[in-house]
mmCIF file of C-alpha atoms in Angstrom:
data_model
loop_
_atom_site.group_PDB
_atom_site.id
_atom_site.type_symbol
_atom_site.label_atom_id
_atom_site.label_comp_id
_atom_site.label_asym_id
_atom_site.label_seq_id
_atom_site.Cartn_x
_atom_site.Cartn_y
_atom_site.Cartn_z
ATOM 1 C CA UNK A 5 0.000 0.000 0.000
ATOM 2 C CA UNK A 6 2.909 2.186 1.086
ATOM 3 C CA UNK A 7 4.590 1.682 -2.285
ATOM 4 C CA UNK A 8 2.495 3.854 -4.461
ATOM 5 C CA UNK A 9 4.373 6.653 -5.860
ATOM 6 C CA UNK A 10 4.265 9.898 -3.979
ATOM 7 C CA UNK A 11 2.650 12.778 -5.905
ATOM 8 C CA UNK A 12 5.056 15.593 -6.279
ATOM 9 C CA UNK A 13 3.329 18.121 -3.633
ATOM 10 C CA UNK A 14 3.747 15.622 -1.193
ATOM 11 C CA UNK A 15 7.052 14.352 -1.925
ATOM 12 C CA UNK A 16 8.523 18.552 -2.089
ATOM 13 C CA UNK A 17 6.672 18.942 1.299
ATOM 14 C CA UNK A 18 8.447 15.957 2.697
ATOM 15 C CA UNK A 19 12.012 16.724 1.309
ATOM 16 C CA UNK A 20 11.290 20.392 2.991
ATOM 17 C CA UNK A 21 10.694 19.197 6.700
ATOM 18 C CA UNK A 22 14.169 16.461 5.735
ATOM 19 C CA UNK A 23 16.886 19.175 7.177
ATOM 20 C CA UNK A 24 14.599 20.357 10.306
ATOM 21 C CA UNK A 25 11.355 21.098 11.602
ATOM 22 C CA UNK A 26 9.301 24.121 9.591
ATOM 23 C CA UNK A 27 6.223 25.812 10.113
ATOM 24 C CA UNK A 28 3.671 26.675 7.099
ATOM 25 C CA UNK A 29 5.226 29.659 5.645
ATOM 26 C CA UNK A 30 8.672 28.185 6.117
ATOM 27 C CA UNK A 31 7.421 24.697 4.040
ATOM 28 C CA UNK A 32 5.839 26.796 1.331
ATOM 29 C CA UNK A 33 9.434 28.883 0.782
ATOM 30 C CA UNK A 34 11.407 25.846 1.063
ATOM 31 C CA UNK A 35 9.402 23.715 -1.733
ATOM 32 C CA UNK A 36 9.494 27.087 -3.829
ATOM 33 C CA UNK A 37 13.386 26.743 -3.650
ATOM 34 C CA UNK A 38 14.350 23.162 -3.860
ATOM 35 C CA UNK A 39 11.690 23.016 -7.206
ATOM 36 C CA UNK A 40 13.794 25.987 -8.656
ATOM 37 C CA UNK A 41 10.082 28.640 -7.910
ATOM 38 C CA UNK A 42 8.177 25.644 -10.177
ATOM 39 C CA UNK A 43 5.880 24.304 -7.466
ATOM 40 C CA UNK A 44 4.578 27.488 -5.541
ATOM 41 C CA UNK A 45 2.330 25.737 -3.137
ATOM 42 C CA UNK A 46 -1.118 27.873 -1.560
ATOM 43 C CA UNK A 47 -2.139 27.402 1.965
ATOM 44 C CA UNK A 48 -5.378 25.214 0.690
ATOM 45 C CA UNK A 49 -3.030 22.552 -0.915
ATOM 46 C CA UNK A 50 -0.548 22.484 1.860
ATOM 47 C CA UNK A 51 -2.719 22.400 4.757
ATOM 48 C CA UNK A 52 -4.879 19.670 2.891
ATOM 49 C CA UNK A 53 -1.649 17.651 2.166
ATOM 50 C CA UNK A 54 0.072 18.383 5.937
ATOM 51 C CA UNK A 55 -3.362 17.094 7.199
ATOM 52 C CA UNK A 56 -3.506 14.011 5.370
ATOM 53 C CA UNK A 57 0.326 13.388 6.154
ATOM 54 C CA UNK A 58 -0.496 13.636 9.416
ATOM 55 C CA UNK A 59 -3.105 11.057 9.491
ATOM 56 C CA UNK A 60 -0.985 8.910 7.643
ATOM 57 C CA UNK A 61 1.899 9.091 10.263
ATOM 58 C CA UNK A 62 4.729 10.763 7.828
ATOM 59 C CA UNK A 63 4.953 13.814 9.615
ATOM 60 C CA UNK A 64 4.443 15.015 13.164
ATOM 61 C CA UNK A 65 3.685 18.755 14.897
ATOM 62 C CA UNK A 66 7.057 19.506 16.475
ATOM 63 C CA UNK A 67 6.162 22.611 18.617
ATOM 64 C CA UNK A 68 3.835 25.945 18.596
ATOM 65 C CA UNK A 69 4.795 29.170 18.980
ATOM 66 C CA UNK A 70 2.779 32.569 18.909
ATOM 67 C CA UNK A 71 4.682 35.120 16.678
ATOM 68 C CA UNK A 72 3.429 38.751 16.450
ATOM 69 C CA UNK A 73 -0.437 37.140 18.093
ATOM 70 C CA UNK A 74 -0.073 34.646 15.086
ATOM 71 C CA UNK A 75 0.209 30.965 15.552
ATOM 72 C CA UNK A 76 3.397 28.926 14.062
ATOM 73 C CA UNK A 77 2.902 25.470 14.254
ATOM 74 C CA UNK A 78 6.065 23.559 13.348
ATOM 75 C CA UNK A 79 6.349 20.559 11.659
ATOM 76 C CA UNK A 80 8.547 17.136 11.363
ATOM 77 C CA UNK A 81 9.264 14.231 9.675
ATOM 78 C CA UNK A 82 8.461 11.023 11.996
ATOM 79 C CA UNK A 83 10.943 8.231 10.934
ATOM 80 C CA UNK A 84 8.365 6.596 9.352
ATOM 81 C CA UNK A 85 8.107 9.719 7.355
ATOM 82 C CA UNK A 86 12.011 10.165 6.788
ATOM 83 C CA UNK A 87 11.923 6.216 5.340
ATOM 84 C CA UNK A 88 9.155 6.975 3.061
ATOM 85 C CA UNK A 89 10.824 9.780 1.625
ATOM 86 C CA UNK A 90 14.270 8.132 1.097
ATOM 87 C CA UNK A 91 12.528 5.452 -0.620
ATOM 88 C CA UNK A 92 10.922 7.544 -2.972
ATOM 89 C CA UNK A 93 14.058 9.334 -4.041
ATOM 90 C CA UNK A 94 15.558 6.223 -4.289
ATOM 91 C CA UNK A 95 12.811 5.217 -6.549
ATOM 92 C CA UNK A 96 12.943 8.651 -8.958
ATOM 93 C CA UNK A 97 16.563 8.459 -9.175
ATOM 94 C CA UNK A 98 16.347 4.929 -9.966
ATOM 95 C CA UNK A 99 13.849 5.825 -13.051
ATOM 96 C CA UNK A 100 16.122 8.823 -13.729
ATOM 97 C CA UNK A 101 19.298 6.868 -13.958
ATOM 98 C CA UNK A 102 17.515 4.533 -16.486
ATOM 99 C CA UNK A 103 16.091 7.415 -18.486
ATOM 100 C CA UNK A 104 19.595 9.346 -18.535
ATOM 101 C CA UNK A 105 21.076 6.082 -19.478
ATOM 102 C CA UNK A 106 18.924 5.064 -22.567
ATOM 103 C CA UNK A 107 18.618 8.984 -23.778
ATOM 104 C CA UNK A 108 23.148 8.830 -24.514
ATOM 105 C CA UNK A 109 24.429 4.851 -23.807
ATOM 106 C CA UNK A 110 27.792 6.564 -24.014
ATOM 107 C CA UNK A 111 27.644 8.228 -20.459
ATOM 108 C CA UNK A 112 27.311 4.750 -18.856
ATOM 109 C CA UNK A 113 26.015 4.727 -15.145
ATOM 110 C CA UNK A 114 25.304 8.523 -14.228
ATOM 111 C CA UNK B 11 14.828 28.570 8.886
ATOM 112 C CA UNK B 12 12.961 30.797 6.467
ATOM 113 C CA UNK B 13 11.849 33.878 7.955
ATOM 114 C CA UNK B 14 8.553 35.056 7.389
ATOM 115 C CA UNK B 15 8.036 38.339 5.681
ATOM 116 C CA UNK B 16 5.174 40.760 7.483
ATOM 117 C CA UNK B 17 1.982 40.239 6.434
ATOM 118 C CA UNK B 18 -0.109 43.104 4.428
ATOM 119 C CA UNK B 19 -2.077 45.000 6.944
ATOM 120 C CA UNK B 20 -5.323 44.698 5.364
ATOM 121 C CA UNK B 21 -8.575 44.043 7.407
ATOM 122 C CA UNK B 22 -10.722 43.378 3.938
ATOM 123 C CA UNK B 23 -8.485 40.745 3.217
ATOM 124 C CA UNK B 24 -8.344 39.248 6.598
ATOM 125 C CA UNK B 25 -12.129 39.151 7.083
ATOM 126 C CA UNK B 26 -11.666 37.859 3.189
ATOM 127 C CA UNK B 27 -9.524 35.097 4.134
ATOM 128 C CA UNK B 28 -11.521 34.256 7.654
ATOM 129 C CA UNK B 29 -14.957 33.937 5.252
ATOM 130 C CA UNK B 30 -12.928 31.178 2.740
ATOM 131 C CA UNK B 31 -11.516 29.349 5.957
ATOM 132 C CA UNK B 32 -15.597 29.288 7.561
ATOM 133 C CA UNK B 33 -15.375 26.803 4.433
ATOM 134 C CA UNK B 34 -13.582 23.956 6.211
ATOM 135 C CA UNK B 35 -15.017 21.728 8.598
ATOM 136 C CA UNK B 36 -15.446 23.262 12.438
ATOM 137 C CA UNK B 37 -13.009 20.728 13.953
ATOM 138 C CA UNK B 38 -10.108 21.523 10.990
ATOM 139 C CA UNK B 39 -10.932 25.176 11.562
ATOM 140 C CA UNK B 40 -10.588 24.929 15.262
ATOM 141 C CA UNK B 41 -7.015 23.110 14.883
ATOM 142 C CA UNK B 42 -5.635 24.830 11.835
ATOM 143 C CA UNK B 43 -7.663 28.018 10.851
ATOM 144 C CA UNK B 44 -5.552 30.467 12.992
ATOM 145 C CA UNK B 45 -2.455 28.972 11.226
ATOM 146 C CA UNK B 46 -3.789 28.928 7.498
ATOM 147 C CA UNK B 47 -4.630 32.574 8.353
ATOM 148 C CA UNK B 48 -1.095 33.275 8.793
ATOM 149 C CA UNK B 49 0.391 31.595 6.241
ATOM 150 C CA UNK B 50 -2.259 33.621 3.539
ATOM 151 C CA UNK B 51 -1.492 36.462 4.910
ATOM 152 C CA UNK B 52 2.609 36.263 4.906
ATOM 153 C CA UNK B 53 1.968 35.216 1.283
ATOM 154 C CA UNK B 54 -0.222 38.100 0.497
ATOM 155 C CA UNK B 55 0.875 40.259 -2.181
ATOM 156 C CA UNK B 56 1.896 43.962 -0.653
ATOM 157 C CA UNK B 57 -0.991 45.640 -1.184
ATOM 158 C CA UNK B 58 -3.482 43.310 -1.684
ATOM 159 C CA UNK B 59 -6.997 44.146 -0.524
ATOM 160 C CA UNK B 60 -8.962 40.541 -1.678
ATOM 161 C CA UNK B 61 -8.147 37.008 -1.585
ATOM 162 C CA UNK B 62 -7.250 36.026 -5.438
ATOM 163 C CA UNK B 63 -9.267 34.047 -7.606
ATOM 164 C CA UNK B 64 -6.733 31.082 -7.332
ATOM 165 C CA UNK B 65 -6.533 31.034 -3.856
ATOM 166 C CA UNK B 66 -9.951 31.316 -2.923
ATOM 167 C CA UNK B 67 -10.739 28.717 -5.324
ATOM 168 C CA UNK B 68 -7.479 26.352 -4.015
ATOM 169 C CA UNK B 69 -8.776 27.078 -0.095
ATOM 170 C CA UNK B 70 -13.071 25.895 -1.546
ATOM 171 C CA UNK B 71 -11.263 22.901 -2.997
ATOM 172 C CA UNK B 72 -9.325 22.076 0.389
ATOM 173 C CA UNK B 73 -12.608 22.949 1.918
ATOM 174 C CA UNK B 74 -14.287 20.277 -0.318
ATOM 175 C CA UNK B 75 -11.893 17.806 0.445
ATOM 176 C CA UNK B 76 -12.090 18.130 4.449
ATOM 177 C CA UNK B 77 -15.772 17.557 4.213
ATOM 178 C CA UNK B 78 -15.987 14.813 1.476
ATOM 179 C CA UNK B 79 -13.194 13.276 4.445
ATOM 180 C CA UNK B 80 -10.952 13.079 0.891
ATOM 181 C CA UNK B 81 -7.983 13.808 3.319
ATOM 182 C CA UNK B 82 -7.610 11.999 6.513
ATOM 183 C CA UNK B 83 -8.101 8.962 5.520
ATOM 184 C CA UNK B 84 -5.821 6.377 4.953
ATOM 185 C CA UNK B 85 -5.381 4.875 1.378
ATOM 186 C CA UNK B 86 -6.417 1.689 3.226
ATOM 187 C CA UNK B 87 -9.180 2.849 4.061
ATOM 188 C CA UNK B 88 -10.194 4.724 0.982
ATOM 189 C CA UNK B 89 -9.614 1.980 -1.071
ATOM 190 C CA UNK B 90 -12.219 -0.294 1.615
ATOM 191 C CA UNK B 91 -14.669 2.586 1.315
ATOM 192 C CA UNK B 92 -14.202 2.441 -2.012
ATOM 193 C CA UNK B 93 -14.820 -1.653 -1.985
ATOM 194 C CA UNK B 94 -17.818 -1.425 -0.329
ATOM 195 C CA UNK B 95 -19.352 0.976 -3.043
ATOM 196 C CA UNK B 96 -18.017 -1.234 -5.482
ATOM 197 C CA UNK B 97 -19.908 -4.327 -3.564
ATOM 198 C CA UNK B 98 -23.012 -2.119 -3.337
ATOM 199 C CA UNK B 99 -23.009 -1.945 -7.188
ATOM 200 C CA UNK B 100 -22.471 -5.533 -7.784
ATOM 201 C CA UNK B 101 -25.596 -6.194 -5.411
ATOM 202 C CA UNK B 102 -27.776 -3.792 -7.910
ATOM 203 C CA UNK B 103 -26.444 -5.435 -10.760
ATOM 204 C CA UNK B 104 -27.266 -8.729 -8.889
ATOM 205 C CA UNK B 105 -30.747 -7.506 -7.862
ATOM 206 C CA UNK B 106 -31.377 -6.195 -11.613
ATOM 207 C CA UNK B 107 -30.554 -8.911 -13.364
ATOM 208 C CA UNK B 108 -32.508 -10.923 -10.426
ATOM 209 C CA UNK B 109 -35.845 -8.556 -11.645
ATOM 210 C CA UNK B 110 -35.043 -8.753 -15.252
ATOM 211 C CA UNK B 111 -34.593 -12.312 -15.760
ATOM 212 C CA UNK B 112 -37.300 -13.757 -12.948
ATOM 213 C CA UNK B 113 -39.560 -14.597 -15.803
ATOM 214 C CA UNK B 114 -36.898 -16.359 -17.611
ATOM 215 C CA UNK B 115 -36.112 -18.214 -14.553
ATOM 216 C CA UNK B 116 -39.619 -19.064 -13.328
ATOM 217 C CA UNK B 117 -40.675 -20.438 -17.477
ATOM 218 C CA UNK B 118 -37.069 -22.332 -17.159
ATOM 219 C CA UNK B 119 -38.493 -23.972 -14.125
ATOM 220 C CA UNK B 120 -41.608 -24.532 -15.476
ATOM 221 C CA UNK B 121 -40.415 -26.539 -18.506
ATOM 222 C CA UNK B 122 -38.115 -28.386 -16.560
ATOM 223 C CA UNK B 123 -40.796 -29.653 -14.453
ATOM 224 C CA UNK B 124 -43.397 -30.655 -17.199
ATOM 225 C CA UNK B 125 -41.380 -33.549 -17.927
ATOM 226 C CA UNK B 126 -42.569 -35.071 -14.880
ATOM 227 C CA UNK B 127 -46.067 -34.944 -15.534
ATOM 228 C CA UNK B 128 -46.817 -34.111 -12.008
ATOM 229 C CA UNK B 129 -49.185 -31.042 -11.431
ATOM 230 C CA UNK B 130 -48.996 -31.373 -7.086
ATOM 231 C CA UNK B 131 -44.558 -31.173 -7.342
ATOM 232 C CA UNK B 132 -44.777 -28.765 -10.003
ATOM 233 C CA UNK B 133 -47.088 -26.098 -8.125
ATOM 234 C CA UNK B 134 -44.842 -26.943 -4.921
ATOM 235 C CA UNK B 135 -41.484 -26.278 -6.885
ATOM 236 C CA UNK B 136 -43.212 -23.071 -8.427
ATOM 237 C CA UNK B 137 -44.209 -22.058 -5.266
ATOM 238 C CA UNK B 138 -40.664 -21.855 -3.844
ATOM 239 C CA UNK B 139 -38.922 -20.566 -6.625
ATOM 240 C CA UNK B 140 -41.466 -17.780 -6.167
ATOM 241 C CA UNK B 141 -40.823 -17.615 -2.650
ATOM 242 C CA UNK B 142 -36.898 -17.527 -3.554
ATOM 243 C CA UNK B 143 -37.458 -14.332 -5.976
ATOM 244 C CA UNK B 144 -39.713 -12.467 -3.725
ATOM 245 C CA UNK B 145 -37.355 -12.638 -0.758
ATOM 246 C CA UNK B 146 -34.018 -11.891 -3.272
ATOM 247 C CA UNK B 147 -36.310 -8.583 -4.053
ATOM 248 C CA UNK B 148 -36.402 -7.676 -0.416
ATOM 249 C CA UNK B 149 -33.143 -8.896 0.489
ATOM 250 C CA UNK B 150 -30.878 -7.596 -1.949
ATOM 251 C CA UNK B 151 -32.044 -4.232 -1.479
ATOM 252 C CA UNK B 152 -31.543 -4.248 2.281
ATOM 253 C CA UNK B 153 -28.120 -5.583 1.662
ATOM 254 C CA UNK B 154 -27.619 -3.001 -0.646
ATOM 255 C CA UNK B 155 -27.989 -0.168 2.214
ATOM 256 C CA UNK B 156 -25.945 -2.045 3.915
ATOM 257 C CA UNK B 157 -22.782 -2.173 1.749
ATOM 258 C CA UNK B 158 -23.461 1.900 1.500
ATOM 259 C CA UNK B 159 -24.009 2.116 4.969
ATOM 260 C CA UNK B 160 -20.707 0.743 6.042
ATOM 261 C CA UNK B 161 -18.870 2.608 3.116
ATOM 262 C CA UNK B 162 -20.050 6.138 4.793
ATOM 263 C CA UNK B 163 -19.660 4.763 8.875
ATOM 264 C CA UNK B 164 -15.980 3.303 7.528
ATOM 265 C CA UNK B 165 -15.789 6.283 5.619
ATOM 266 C CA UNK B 166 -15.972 8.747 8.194
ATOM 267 C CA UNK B 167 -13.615 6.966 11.213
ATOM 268 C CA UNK B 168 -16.248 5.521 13.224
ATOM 269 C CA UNK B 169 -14.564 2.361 15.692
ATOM 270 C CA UNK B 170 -17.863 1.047 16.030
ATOM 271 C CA UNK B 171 -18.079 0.895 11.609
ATOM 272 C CA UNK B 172 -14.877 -1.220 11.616
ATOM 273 C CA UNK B 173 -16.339 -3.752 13.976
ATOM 274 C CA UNK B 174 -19.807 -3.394 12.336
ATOM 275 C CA UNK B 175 -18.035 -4.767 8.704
ATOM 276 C CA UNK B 176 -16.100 -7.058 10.243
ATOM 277 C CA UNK B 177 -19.301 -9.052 11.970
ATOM 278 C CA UNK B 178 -21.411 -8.591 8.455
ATOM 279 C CA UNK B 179 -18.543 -10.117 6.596
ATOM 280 C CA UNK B 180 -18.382 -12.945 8.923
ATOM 281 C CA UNK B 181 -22.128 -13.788 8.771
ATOM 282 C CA UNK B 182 -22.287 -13.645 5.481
ATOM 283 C CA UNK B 183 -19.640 -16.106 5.381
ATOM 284 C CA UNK B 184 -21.548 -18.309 7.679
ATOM 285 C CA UNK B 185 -24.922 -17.654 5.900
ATOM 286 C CA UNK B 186 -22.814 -18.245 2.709
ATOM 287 C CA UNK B 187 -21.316 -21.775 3.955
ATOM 288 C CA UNK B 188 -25.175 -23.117 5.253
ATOM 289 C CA UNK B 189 -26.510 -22.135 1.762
ATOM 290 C CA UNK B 190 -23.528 -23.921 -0.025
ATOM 291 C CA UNK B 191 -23.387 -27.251 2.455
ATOM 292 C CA UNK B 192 -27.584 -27.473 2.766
ATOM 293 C CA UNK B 193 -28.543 -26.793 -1.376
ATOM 294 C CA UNK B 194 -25.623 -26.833 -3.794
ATOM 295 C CA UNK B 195 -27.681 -28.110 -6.338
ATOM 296 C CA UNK B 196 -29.944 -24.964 -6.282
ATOM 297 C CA UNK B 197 -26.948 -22.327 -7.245
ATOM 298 C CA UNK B 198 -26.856 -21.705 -10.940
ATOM 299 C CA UNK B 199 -23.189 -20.793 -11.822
ATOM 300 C CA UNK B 200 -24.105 -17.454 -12.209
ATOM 301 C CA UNK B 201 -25.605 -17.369 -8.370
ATOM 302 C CA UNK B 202 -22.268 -18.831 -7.466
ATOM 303 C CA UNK B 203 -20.055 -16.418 -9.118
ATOM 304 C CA UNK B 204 -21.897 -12.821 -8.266
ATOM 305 C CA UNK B 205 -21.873 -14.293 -4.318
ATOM 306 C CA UNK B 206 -18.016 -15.490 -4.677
ATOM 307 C CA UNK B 207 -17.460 -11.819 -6.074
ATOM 308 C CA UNK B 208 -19.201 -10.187 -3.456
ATOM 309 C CA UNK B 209 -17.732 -12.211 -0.860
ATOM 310 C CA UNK B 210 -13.992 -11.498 -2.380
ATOM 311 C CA UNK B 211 -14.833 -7.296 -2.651
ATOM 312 C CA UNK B 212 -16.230 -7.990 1.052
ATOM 313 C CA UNK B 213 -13.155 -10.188 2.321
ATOM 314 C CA UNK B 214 -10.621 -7.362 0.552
ATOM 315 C CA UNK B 215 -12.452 -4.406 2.239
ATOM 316 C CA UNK B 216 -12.429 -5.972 5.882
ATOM 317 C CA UNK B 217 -8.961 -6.936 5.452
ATOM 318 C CA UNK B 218 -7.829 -3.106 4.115
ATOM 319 C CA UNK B 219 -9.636 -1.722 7.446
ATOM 320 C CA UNK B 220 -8.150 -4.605 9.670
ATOM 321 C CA UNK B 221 -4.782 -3.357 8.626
ATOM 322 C CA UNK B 222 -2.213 -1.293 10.310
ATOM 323 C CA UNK B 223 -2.147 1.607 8.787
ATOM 324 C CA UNK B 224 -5.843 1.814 9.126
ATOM 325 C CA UNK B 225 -5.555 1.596 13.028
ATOM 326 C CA UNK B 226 -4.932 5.212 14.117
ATOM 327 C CA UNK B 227 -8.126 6.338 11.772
ATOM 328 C CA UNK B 228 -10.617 4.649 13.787
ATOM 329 C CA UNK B 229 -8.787 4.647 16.858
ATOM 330 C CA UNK B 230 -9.066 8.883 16.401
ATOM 331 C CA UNK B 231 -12.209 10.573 17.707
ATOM 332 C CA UNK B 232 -14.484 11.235 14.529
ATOM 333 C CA UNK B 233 -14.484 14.755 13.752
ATOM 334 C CA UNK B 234 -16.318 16.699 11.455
ATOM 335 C CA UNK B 235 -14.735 15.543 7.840
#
């Protein structure tokens, strides 16, 4: 069940929380970056997806704090989340190898 | 860390923003609306005196999702929800083809039996095939509810739903077995294969909310979804 691939949303949002807890803002800045400003996610999608990642274990609420009378809720990976994620990438760059590999035989393994 | 920038100080958009977020479900609001506030408003555009198109339309579609419960629940369980609409249809088609075809059925009979010359075992044998059709038309349909019953109670977290499926699954097994032991003879193939496919779409669905991952969803109080 767990092997399905991840859609991309979910898979940025994971990869953002891999170096440290983040709150909302800090997720949607982070994907923004590592996709090059490609995937610019809105608060509906990412509080959708961190909801369902939640209920599916992959990530956990690290801590809370009240900034300026607004709420920061900070999120992690849970180890089940940090496996799911390295076996995903491990999965992409397995296709990607494969792809890179067939598109010019002469650069061998990448 | 990224550091958020200050948000616009706009009270149209804010009220904006709080009327899209009255969208969601009370229980999401309660636990996330302060937060989703936030993060719209760091994101705002300097200036801006509405919520966008795009967003509002991205926060209704979130909204959507919460209450259709497209988002807390597991794949497990979305795929047994899923299963038990699926075994809900194959009941209708069983229950239509059951209407449809009860003349067919009731002539086959008939002709079978006139080879025997007997009027008394003929209006007997009539008589319970009748009986058989009349109580498929009420059964099926009762059934039926059930399957779509147990795909919205599954559907929507409730602990009692899980144990609910689990206990129909298992009688029908047992009700399946008597029928199968007491009257083989009496199952046309077709009988036979629309209850072994119901049975397998039944046996797949309890095992998908019997699994791990589907634990923590029922185990959760049910909120609004």
């Amino acid at each position: 069940m767990n092997t399905r691939p991840m859609q991309e949303a979910t898979f940025l949002i994971l990869t953002a929380l891999a170096t440290g807890s983040q709150h909302g803002y800090g997720i949607i800045s982070e994907v923004a970056e590592i996709s090059g400003g490609r995937v610019r996610l809105r608060a509906g999608t990412l509080y959708t997806a961190l909801d369902r990642l939640r209920a599916d274990e992959l990530i956990e609420v690290d801590r809370e704090e009240v900034v300026d009378n607004r709420l920061r809720r900070y999120y992690r990976l849970t180890p089940e989340g940090g496996r799911r994620l390295a076996a995903e990438a491990a999965r992409l760059q397995a296709n990607a190898n494969a792809a890179l590999k067939r598109l010019n035989p002469a650069l061998g393994v990448i | 860390m990224t550091e958020m920038t200050s948000a616009p100080a706009s009270s149209d958009l804010e009220r904006g923003y709080r009327r899209l977020i009255a969208c969601y479900p009370r229980s999401f609001r309660k636990d996330n609306g302060e937060e989703i506030l936030t993060v719209l408003l760091a994101t705002a555009q300097e200036g801006q005196r509405r919520p966008g198109l795009s967003e509002s339309a991205d926060l209704v579609k979130g909204a959507i999702r919460m209450r259709m419960g497209l988002s807390r629940t597991p794949r497990t369980v979305l795929y047994a929800v899923r299963l038990m609409y699926l075994g809900a249809v194959a009941e209708l088609a069983v229950l239509i083809t059951v209407i449809l075809t009860a003349g067919h059925i009731r002539a086959a009979v008939q002709s079978a039996l006139a080879a025997y010359h007997n009027p008394a075992v003929t209006a007997q044998v009539m008589h319970a095939v009748n009986i058989d059709l009349v109580v498929d038309k009420v059964v099926i349909p009762v059934v039926i509810v059930l399957w779509l019953f147990m795909a919205w109670a599954n559907g929507k977290g409730y602990d009692w739903a899980r144990i609910a499926a689990v206990c129909l699954f298992a009688l029908s097994c047992v009700g399946l077995l008597i029928d199968l032991v007491q009257s083989v003879a009496k199952y046309a193939p077709a009988a036979l294969i629309s209850s072994g496919v119901t049975w397998v779409i039944g046996l797949a669905a309890v095992v998908l909310i019997l699994l791990r991952q589907s634990g923590p969803y029922y185990v959760r109080r049910p909120a609004t979804r």
